[in-house]
CSV table of C-alpha atoms and ligand atoms in Angstrom, one decimal:
chain,number,residue,atom,x,y,z
A,16,MET,CA,13.8,-9.4,-14.0
A,17,PRO,CA,17.2,-8.7,-12.4
A,18,VAL,CA,20.3,-10.1,-14.1
A,19,THR,CA,22.8,-12.2,-12.1
A,20,ILE,CA,26.3,-11.1,-12.6
A,21,THR,CA,28.5,-14.2,-12.3
A,22,GLU,CA,31.8,-12.4,-13.0
A,23,TYR,CA,32.8,-8.8,-13.2
A,24,LEU,CA,35.8,-7.8,-15.3
A,25,ARG,CA,37.4,-4.4,-15.9
A,26,PRO,CA,39.8,-4.7,-18.9
A,27,ASP,CA,42.5,-2.0,-19.3
A,28,SER,CA,42.3,-1.6,-23.1
A,29,LEU,CA,39.7,-1.6,-25.8
A,30,LYS,CA,41.4,-4.5,-27.5
A,31,GLU,CA,41.1,-6.6,-24.4
A,32,ALA,CA,37.4,-5.6,-23.9
A,33,LEU,CA,36.6,-6.5,-27.5
A,34,ALA,CA,38.4,-9.9,-27.2
A,35,LEU,CA,36.4,-10.7,-24.0
A,36,LEU,CA,33.1,-9.7,-25.7
A,37,ALA,CA,34.0,-11.9,-28.7
A,38,GLU,CA,34.7,-14.9,-26.4
A,39,ASP,CA,31.0,-15.5,-25.6
A,40,PRO,CA,28.9,-12.7,-27.0
A,41,GLY,CA,25.7,-14.3,-25.8
A,42,LYS,CA,26.8,-14.1,-22.2
A,43,ASN,CA,29.4,-11.3,-21.9
A,44,ILE,CA,27.8,-7.9,-21.8
A,45,ALA,CA,29.3,-4.4,-21.9
A,46,VAL,CA,28.7,-2.2,-18.9
A,47,ALA,CA,29.0,1.5,-19.4
A,48,GLY,CA,27.2,3.7,-16.7
A,49,GLY,CA,25.4,0.6,-15.6
A,50,VAL,CA,22.1,2.7,-15.2
A,51,SER,CA,19.9,0.3,-17.2
A,52,ILE,CA,21.8,-3.0,-17.3
A,53,VAL,CA,19.1,-4.5,-15.3
A,54,LEU,CA,16.5,-3.6,-18.0
A,55,SER,CA,18.7,-4.1,-21.0
A,56,GLY,CA,17.2,-7.4,-22.1
A,57,ALA,CA,20.5,-9.1,-21.2
A,58,PRO,CA,20.4,-12.9,-20.5
A,59,ARG,CA,19.8,-13.5,-16.8
A,60,ARG,CA,23.3,-14.9,-15.9
A,61,VAL,CA,25.9,-12.6,-17.3
A,62,ARG,CA,29.6,-11.8,-17.3
A,63,ALA,CA,30.0,-8.0,-17.0
A,64,ILE,CA,32.7,-6.3,-19.0
A,65,ASP,CA,33.1,-2.9,-17.5
A,66,LEU,CA,34.3,-0.3,-20.1
A,67,GLN,CA,35.5,2.3,-17.5
A,68,ASN,CA,39.2,1.8,-18.2
A,69,VAL,CA,39.3,1.2,-21.9
A,70,GLY,CA,40.1,4.8,-22.9
A,71,LEU,CA,36.8,5.9,-24.5
A,72,ASN,CA,36.1,8.8,-22.1
A,73,GLU,CA,37.6,11.6,-24.1
A,74,ILE,CA,35.7,14.6,-25.6
A,75,ALA,CA,37.9,16.4,-28.2
A,76,SER,CA,37.4,18.7,-31.1
A,77,THR,CA,39.3,19.5,-34.3
A,78,LYS,CA,38.4,22.4,-36.6
A,79,ASP,CA,36.0,20.1,-38.4
A,80,GLU,CA,34.3,17.9,-35.8
A,81,LEU,CA,33.5,17.2,-32.2
A,82,CYS,CA,34.3,13.7,-31.0
A,83,LEU,CA,32.5,12.2,-28.1
A,84,GLY,CA,34.0,9.0,-26.6
A,85,ALA,CA,31.5,6.3,-25.9
A,86,MET,CA,32.3,6.4,-22.2
A,87,ALA,CA,31.9,10.2,-21.9
A,88,THR,CA,29.0,10.9,-19.6
A,89,LEU,CA,26.2,13.4,-20.2
A,90,ASP,CA,27.7,15.5,-17.3
A,91,ASP,CA,31.1,15.5,-19.0
A,92,ILE,CA,29.5,16.8,-22.2
A,93,ILE,CA,27.6,19.5,-20.3
A,94,HIS,CA,30.9,20.8,-18.8
A,95,SER,CA,33.0,20.4,-21.9
A,96,PRO,CA,34.2,23.6,-23.6
A,97,ALA,CA,34.6,21.7,-26.8
A,98,ALA,CA,30.9,20.5,-26.8
A,99,THR,CA,29.7,24.0,-26.2
A,100,LYS,CA,31.0,25.0,-29.7
A,101,VAL,CA,28.3,22.9,-31.4
A,102,ALA,CA,25.2,24.8,-32.6
A,103,SER,CA,25.5,27.6,-30.0
A,104,GLY,CA,25.6,25.2,-27.0
A,105,LEU,CA,22.7,22.9,-28.0
A,106,LEU,CA,24.3,19.9,-26.4
A,107,PRO,CA,24.7,21.2,-22.8
A,108,THR,CA,21.4,23.1,-22.9
A,109,ALA,CA,19.5,19.9,-23.9
A,110,LEU,CA,21.4,17.4,-21.8
A,111,ARG,CA,20.8,19.5,-18.6
A,112,THR,CA,17.1,18.4,-19.0
A,113,ALA,CA,18.0,14.7,-18.9
A,114,ALA,CA,17.3,12.8,-15.7
A,115,SER,CA,18.8,14.3,-12.5
A,116,GLU,CA,22.4,15.5,-11.9
A,117,PRO,CA,23.6,12.3,-10.1
A,118,ILE,CA,22.2,10.1,-12.9
A,119,ARG,CA,23.7,12.4,-15.6
A,120,ARG,CA,27.1,11.7,-14.1
A,121,LEU,CA,26.6,8.0,-14.9
A,122,ILE,CA,24.8,7.9,-18.2
A,123,THR,CA,27.3,7.5,-21.0
A,124,VAL,CA,27.1,8.3,-24.7
A,125,GLY,CA,27.4,4.6,-25.7
A,126,GLY,CA,24.8,3.4,-23.2
A,127,ASN,CA,22.3,6.2,-24.0
A,128,ILE,CA,22.3,5.6,-27.8
A,129,VAL,CA,22.6,1.8,-27.8
A,130,GLN,CA,19.8,1.3,-25.4
A,131,CYS,CA,17.8,4.2,-27.0
A,132,TYR,CA,14.8,4.3,-24.7
A,133,TYR,CA,11.9,6.5,-25.9
A,134,TRP,CA,13.0,9.2,-23.5
A,135,ALA,CA,16.7,9.2,-24.4
A,136,THR,CA,18.0,12.7,-24.9
A,137,LEU,CA,21.1,12.2,-27.0
A,138,PRO,CA,19.6,10.3,-30.0
A,139,PRO,CA,17.4,13.2,-31.3
A,140,LEU,CA,20.3,15.6,-30.8
A,141,LEU,CA,22.6,13.4,-32.9
A,142,LEU,CA,20.0,13.1,-35.7
A,143,ALA,CA,19.6,16.9,-35.8
A,144,LEU,CA,23.4,17.4,-35.9
A,145,ASP,CA,24.2,14.9,-38.6
A,146,ALA,CA,26.4,12.8,-36.3
A,147,LYS,CA,28.2,9.6,-37.2
A,148,ILE,CA,28.4,6.6,-35.0
A,149,HIS,CA,31.7,4.6,-35.0
A,150,LEU,CA,31.6,0.9,-34.1
A,151,ARG,CA,34.1,-1.8,-33.6
A,152,THR,CA,34.4,-5.5,-33.0
A,153,SER,CA,37.6,-7.5,-32.5
A,154,GLU,CA,37.6,-8.1,-36.2
A,155,HIS,CA,36.5,-4.9,-38.0
A,156,ARG,CA,35.3,-1.3,-37.7
A,157,ARG,CA,32.4,0.5,-39.4
A,158,THR,CA,30.8,3.9,-39.3
A,159,LEU,CA,27.0,4.6,-39.6
A,160,LYS,CA,25.2,7.9,-40.1
A,161,ALA,CA,22.8,8.7,-37.2
A,162,THR,CA,19.9,8.2,-39.6
A,163,GLU,CA,21.1,4.6,-40.3
A,164,PHE,CA,21.9,3.9,-36.6
A,165,PHE,CA,18.4,5.0,-35.4
A,166,ALA,CA,16.4,3.6,-38.3
A,167,GLN,CA,15.7,0.6,-36.1
A,168,PRO,CA,16.4,-0.2,-32.4
A,169,PRO,CA,20.2,0.1,-32.4
A,170,MET,CA,20.7,-3.2,-30.5
A,171,ARG,CA,19.1,-5.0,-33.4
A,172,LEU,CA,21.6,-3.7,-36.0
A,173,MET,CA,24.6,-4.2,-33.8
A,174,GLU,CA,26.6,-7.4,-34.2
A,175,LYS,CA,27.3,-9.6,-31.2
A,176,GLY,CA,30.3,-8.3,-29.4
A,177,GLU,CA,30.3,-5.0,-31.2
A,178,LEU,CA,30.9,-1.7,-29.3
A,179,VAL,CA,30.2,1.9,-30.1
A,180,THR,CA,33.6,3.6,-29.7
A,181,ASP,CA,32.7,7.2,-30.4
A,182,VAL,CA,30.4,9.6,-32.0
A,183,THR,CA,31.5,12.5,-34.3
A,184,ILE,CA,29.5,15.7,-35.0
A,185,PRO,CA,30.5,18.0,-37.8
A,186,LEU,CA,31.2,21.6,-36.7
A,187,LYS,CA,30.8,23.0,-40.2
A,188,PRO,CA,28.7,24.4,-41.6
A,189,SER,CA,27.6,25.9,-38.2
A,190,ARG,CA,24.0,25.4,-37.4
A,191,ARG,CA,21.3,27.3,-35.5
A,192,ALA,CA,19.4,24.9,-33.3
A,193,ALA,CA,16.9,24.6,-30.5
A,194,PHE,CA,15.7,21.9,-28.2
A,195,GLU,CA,12.3,21.4,-26.4
A,196,LYS,CA,11.3,18.8,-23.9
A,197,MET,CA,7.9,18.1,-22.5
A,198,ALA,CA,7.6,16.1,-19.3
A,199,LYS,CA,5.4,16.1,-16.2
A,200,THR,CA,8.1,17.3,-13.9
A,201,SER,CA,11.5,18.8,-14.6
A,202,ASN,CA,13.5,15.5,-14.3
A,203,ASP,CA,10.8,13.1,-15.3
A,204,TYR,CA,11.0,11.0,-18.5
A,205,ALA,CA,10.2,13.1,-21.6
A,206,LEU,CA,6.8,12.7,-23.2
A,207,ILE,CA,8.0,14.7,-26.3
A,208,HIS,CA,11.4,15.8,-27.5
A,209,VAL,CA,11.8,18.2,-30.4
A,210,VAL,CA,15.1,19.3,-31.9
A,211,VAL,CA,15.4,21.6,-34.9
A,212,SER,CA,18.5,22.8,-36.6
A,213,TYR,CA,19.4,24.6,-39.8
A,214,VAL,CA,22.1,26.5,-41.6
A,215,ASP,CA,21.4,30.2,-41.7
A,216,GLN,CA,21.8,31.5,-45.3
A,217,ARG,CA,21.3,35.2,-44.9
A,218,GLY,CA,18.1,34.8,-42.9
A,219,LYS,CA,16.8,31.8,-44.9
A,220,MET,CA,16.9,28.2,-43.7
A,221,SER,CA,19.1,25.8,-45.5
A,222,ASP,CA,19.4,22.0,-44.9
A,223,PRO,CA,16.8,22.1,-42.0
A,224,ARG,CA,16.3,19.3,-39.6
A,225,VAL,CA,13.1,18.7,-37.6
A,226,VAL,CA,13.5,15.7,-35.2
A,227,VAL,CA,10.9,14.3,-32.9
A,228,ALA,CA,11.4,11.8,-30.2
A,229,ALA,CA,9.9,10.3,-27.0
A,230,CYS,CA,6.5,10.4,-28.6
A,231,THR,CA,7.6,8.1,-31.4
A,232,SER,CA,8.9,4.6,-31.2
A,233,LEU,CA,12.3,5.7,-32.5
A,234,PRO,CA,13.8,9.2,-32.8
A,235,THR,CA,12.6,10.5,-36.2
A,236,ARG,CA,13.4,13.1,-38.7
A,237,VAL,CA,10.2,14.7,-40.2
A,238,ARG,CA,11.2,15.0,-43.8
A,239,GLU,CA,7.9,16.6,-44.8
A,240,ALA,CA,8.5,19.5,-42.4
A,241,GLU,CA,12.1,19.8,-43.5
A,242,GLU,CA,11.2,20.0,-47.2
A,243,PHE,CA,8.6,22.7,-46.3
A,244,LEU,CA,11.2,24.7,-44.4
A,245,GLU,CA,14.0,24.6,-47.0
A,246,GLY,CA,14.7,28.2,-48.2
A,247,LYS,CA,12.1,29.8,-46.0
A,248,THR,CA,12.6,32.6,-43.5
A,249,VAL,CA,11.6,31.7,-39.9
A,250,ASP,CA,8.5,33.8,-39.0
A,251,LEU,CA,5.5,32.9,-36.9
A,252,ASN,CA,3.4,31.7,-39.9
A,253,THR,CA,6.2,29.4,-41.2
A,254,ALA,CA,6.8,28.0,-37.8
A,255,MET,CA,3.1,27.4,-37.2
A,256,GLU,CA,2.8,25.6,-40.5
A,257,ALA,CA,5.9,23.5,-39.9
A,258,GLY,CA,4.4,22.5,-36.5
A,259,GLN,CA,1.1,21.5,-38.3
A,260,ILE,CA,3.0,19.4,-40.9
A,261,ALA,CA,5.2,17.7,-38.3
A,262,SER,CA,2.2,16.8,-36.0
A,263,HIS,CA,0.3,15.5,-39.0
A,264,HIS,CA,3.0,13.3,-40.5
A,265,VAL,CA,4.6,11.7,-37.4
A,266,LYS,CA,3.2,8.4,-36.2
A,267,LEU,CA,2.7,9.1,-32.5
A,268,ARG,CA,2.6,6.6,-29.6
A,269,GLY,CA,0.4,7.0,-26.6
A,270,ASP,CA,0.8,5.3,-23.2
A,271,PHE,CA,-0.4,5.7,-19.6
A,272,ARG,CA,1.5,9.0,-19.3
A,273,ALA,CA,-0.2,10.8,-22.3
A,274,SER,CA,-2.4,9.8,-25.2
A,275,ALA,CA,-1.2,10.0,-28.8
A,276,ASP,CA,-3.9,12.7,-29.5
A,277,TYR,CA,-2.6,14.8,-26.6
A,278,ARG,CA,1.0,14.5,-27.8
A,279,ARG,CA,-0.1,15.5,-31.3
A,280,ARG,CA,-1.6,18.8,-30.1
A,281,VAL,CA,1.4,19.6,-27.9
A,282,LEU,CA,3.9,18.6,-30.6
A,283,ARG,CA,2.5,21.1,-33.0
A,284,VAL,CA,3.3,24.0,-30.6
A,285,MET,CA,6.7,22.6,-29.6
A,286,VAL,CA,7.9,22.5,-33.2
A,287,GLN,CA,6.7,26.0,-33.7
A,288,ARG,CA,8.4,27.1,-30.5
A,289,ALA,CA,11.7,25.4,-31.3
A,290,LEU,CA,11.9,27.0,-34.7
A,291,LEU,CA,11.3,30.5,-33.3
A,292,LYS,CA,13.8,29.9,-30.5
A,293,ALA,CA,16.4,28.7,-33.0
A,294,ALA,CA,15.9,31.9,-35.0
A,295,ASP,CA,16.0,34.0,-31.8
A,296,LYS,CA,12.4,35.2,-32.5
A,297,GLN,CA,9.9,35.7,-29.8
A,298,THR,CA,8.1,32.4,-28.9
A,299,ILE,CA,4.4,32.1,-28.1
A,300,SER,CA,2.7,29.6,-26.0
M,423,LIG,C1,15.2,7.8,-13.2
M,423,LIG,C2,15.9,7.8,-14.5
M,423,LIG,C3,15.7,8.9,-15.4
M,423,LIG,C4,16.3,8.9,-16.6
M,423,LIG,N1,16.0,9.9,-17.5
M,423,LIG,C5,16.7,10.0,-18.6
M,423,LIG,C6,16.5,11.1,-19.5
M,423,LIG,O1,15.7,12.0,-19.3
M,423,LIG,N2,17.2,11.2,-20.7
M,423,LIG,C7,18.1,10.2,-21.0
M,423,LIG,O2,18.7,10.3,-22.0
M,423,LIG,N3,18.4,9.1,-20.2
M,423,LIG,C8,17.7,9.1,-19.0
M,423,LIG,N4,17.9,8.0,-18.1
M,423,LIG,C9,19.0,7.0,-18.5
M,423,LIG,C10,18.6,6.0,-19.6
M,423,LIG,O3,17.3,5.5,-19.3
M,423,LIG,C11,19.6,4.8,-19.6
M,423,LIG,O4,19.5,4.2,-18.3
M,423,LIG,C12,21.0,5.2,-19.9
M,423,LIG,O5,21.0,5.9,-21.1
M,423,LIG,C13,21.9,4.0,-20.0
M,423,LIG,O6,23.2,4.5,-20.1
M,423,LIG,P1,24.4,3.8,-19.4
M,423,LIG,O7,25.7,4.5,-19.8
M,423,LIG,O8,24.2,3.6,-17.9
M,423,LIG,O9,24.4,2.4,-20.1
M,423,LIG,P2,24.4,0.9,-19.4
M,423,LIG,O10,23.2,0.7,-18.6
M,423,LIG,O11,25.7,0.6,-18.9
M,423,LIG,O12,24.2,0.0,-20.8
M,423,LIG,C14,23.0,0.0,-21.5
M,423,LIG,C15,23.1,-1.0,-22.6
M,423,LIG,O13,23.9,-0.5,-23.6
M,423,LIG,C16,25.0,-1.4,-23.8
M,423,LIG,N5,26.2,-0.5,-24.0
M,423,LIG,C17,26.7,0.4,-23.2
M,423,LIG,N6,27.7,1.0,-23.7
M,423,LIG,C18,27.9,0.4,-24.9
M,423,LIG,C19,28.9,0.7,-26.0
M,423,LIG,N7,29.9,1.6,-25.9
M,423,LIG,N8,28.8,-0.1,-27.1
M,423,LIG,C20,27.9,-1.1,-27.2
M,423,LIG,N9,26.9,-1.3,-26.2
M,423,LIG,C21,27.0,-0.6,-25.1
M,423,LIG,C22,25.1,-2.2,-22.6
M,423,LIG,O14,25.6,-3.5,-22.9
M,423,LIG,C23,23.6,-2.3,-22.2
M,423,LIG,O15,23.0,-3.3,-23.0
M,423,LIG,C24,17.3,7.9,-16.9
M,423,LIG,C25,17.6,6.9,-16.0
M,423,LIG,C26,16.9,6.8,-14.8
M,423,LIG,C27,17.2,5.7,-13.9
């Protein structure tokens, strides 16, 4: 059901935006890229608070972390030299598979992770990279780990009038990582996303992450597969077994695009492939 925008405001500072959102949090809604406002579950008559000019567009890095402003777009990240430093370019490589180029110029970090549709590309990447999400209301600030933020639909855990201001990703220790997407066409919604990452300790995996999304109701770390991989060397047998464990332990969803059983079979191979790819070993189909 389309929403009716009764008033459209474009504040010039974050403080002003937060004050406007606090005025009537039931009716005032934040607009980022605007790609999915119509589907966002917003009340039908809304006052739109456009975040374009509030100063959250920056992408910057220090020696310890990468900071993505909530209004940075997927296209900004793809073309950011700072973002390329993370896990050998995982972010641009993965985000190039999201939607189409014109839509990637609109989709923002904040909108993508707050709405967190099944097919959203950024949430599983943030889980695999141990990101932190920074939030703010007119009254206070808080920071959540990605595991906390995505443990339930983010909109449910956010307070009325609360905004994501930015996301930070640690740059140390540096991680090897790989991303896999399965969809019916190159820019269709994902049926399965897999992201793996680990710290390479002289050829052995330390602190591995195995993240599955699109085929689950929320992006999910597969702890059983991570425990299995800790301290192991990536080879074909290890990658195959991790794929088996992941596909066995994840609660998969099916829909008109693909059944849960089909996704389980494909997921096994995708986890296997992602691990071999992260380790620069030959992949098999
Ligand atoms: C054809 C198509 C294909 C797509 N394919 C993909 C894909 O493959 N991968 C992918 O990741 N995405 C994809 N998307 C985009 C995705 O579905 C969402 O539309 C998009 O992530 C929304 O981002 P936005 O910046 O436009 O947010 P908006 O639509 O502006 O906002 C979405 C919601 O988040 C809230 N919000 C926005 N910013 C903030 C903030 N900073 N703090 C608090 N709340 C906030 C808004 O109030 C609203 O409720 C696709 C979209 C289309 C139309």
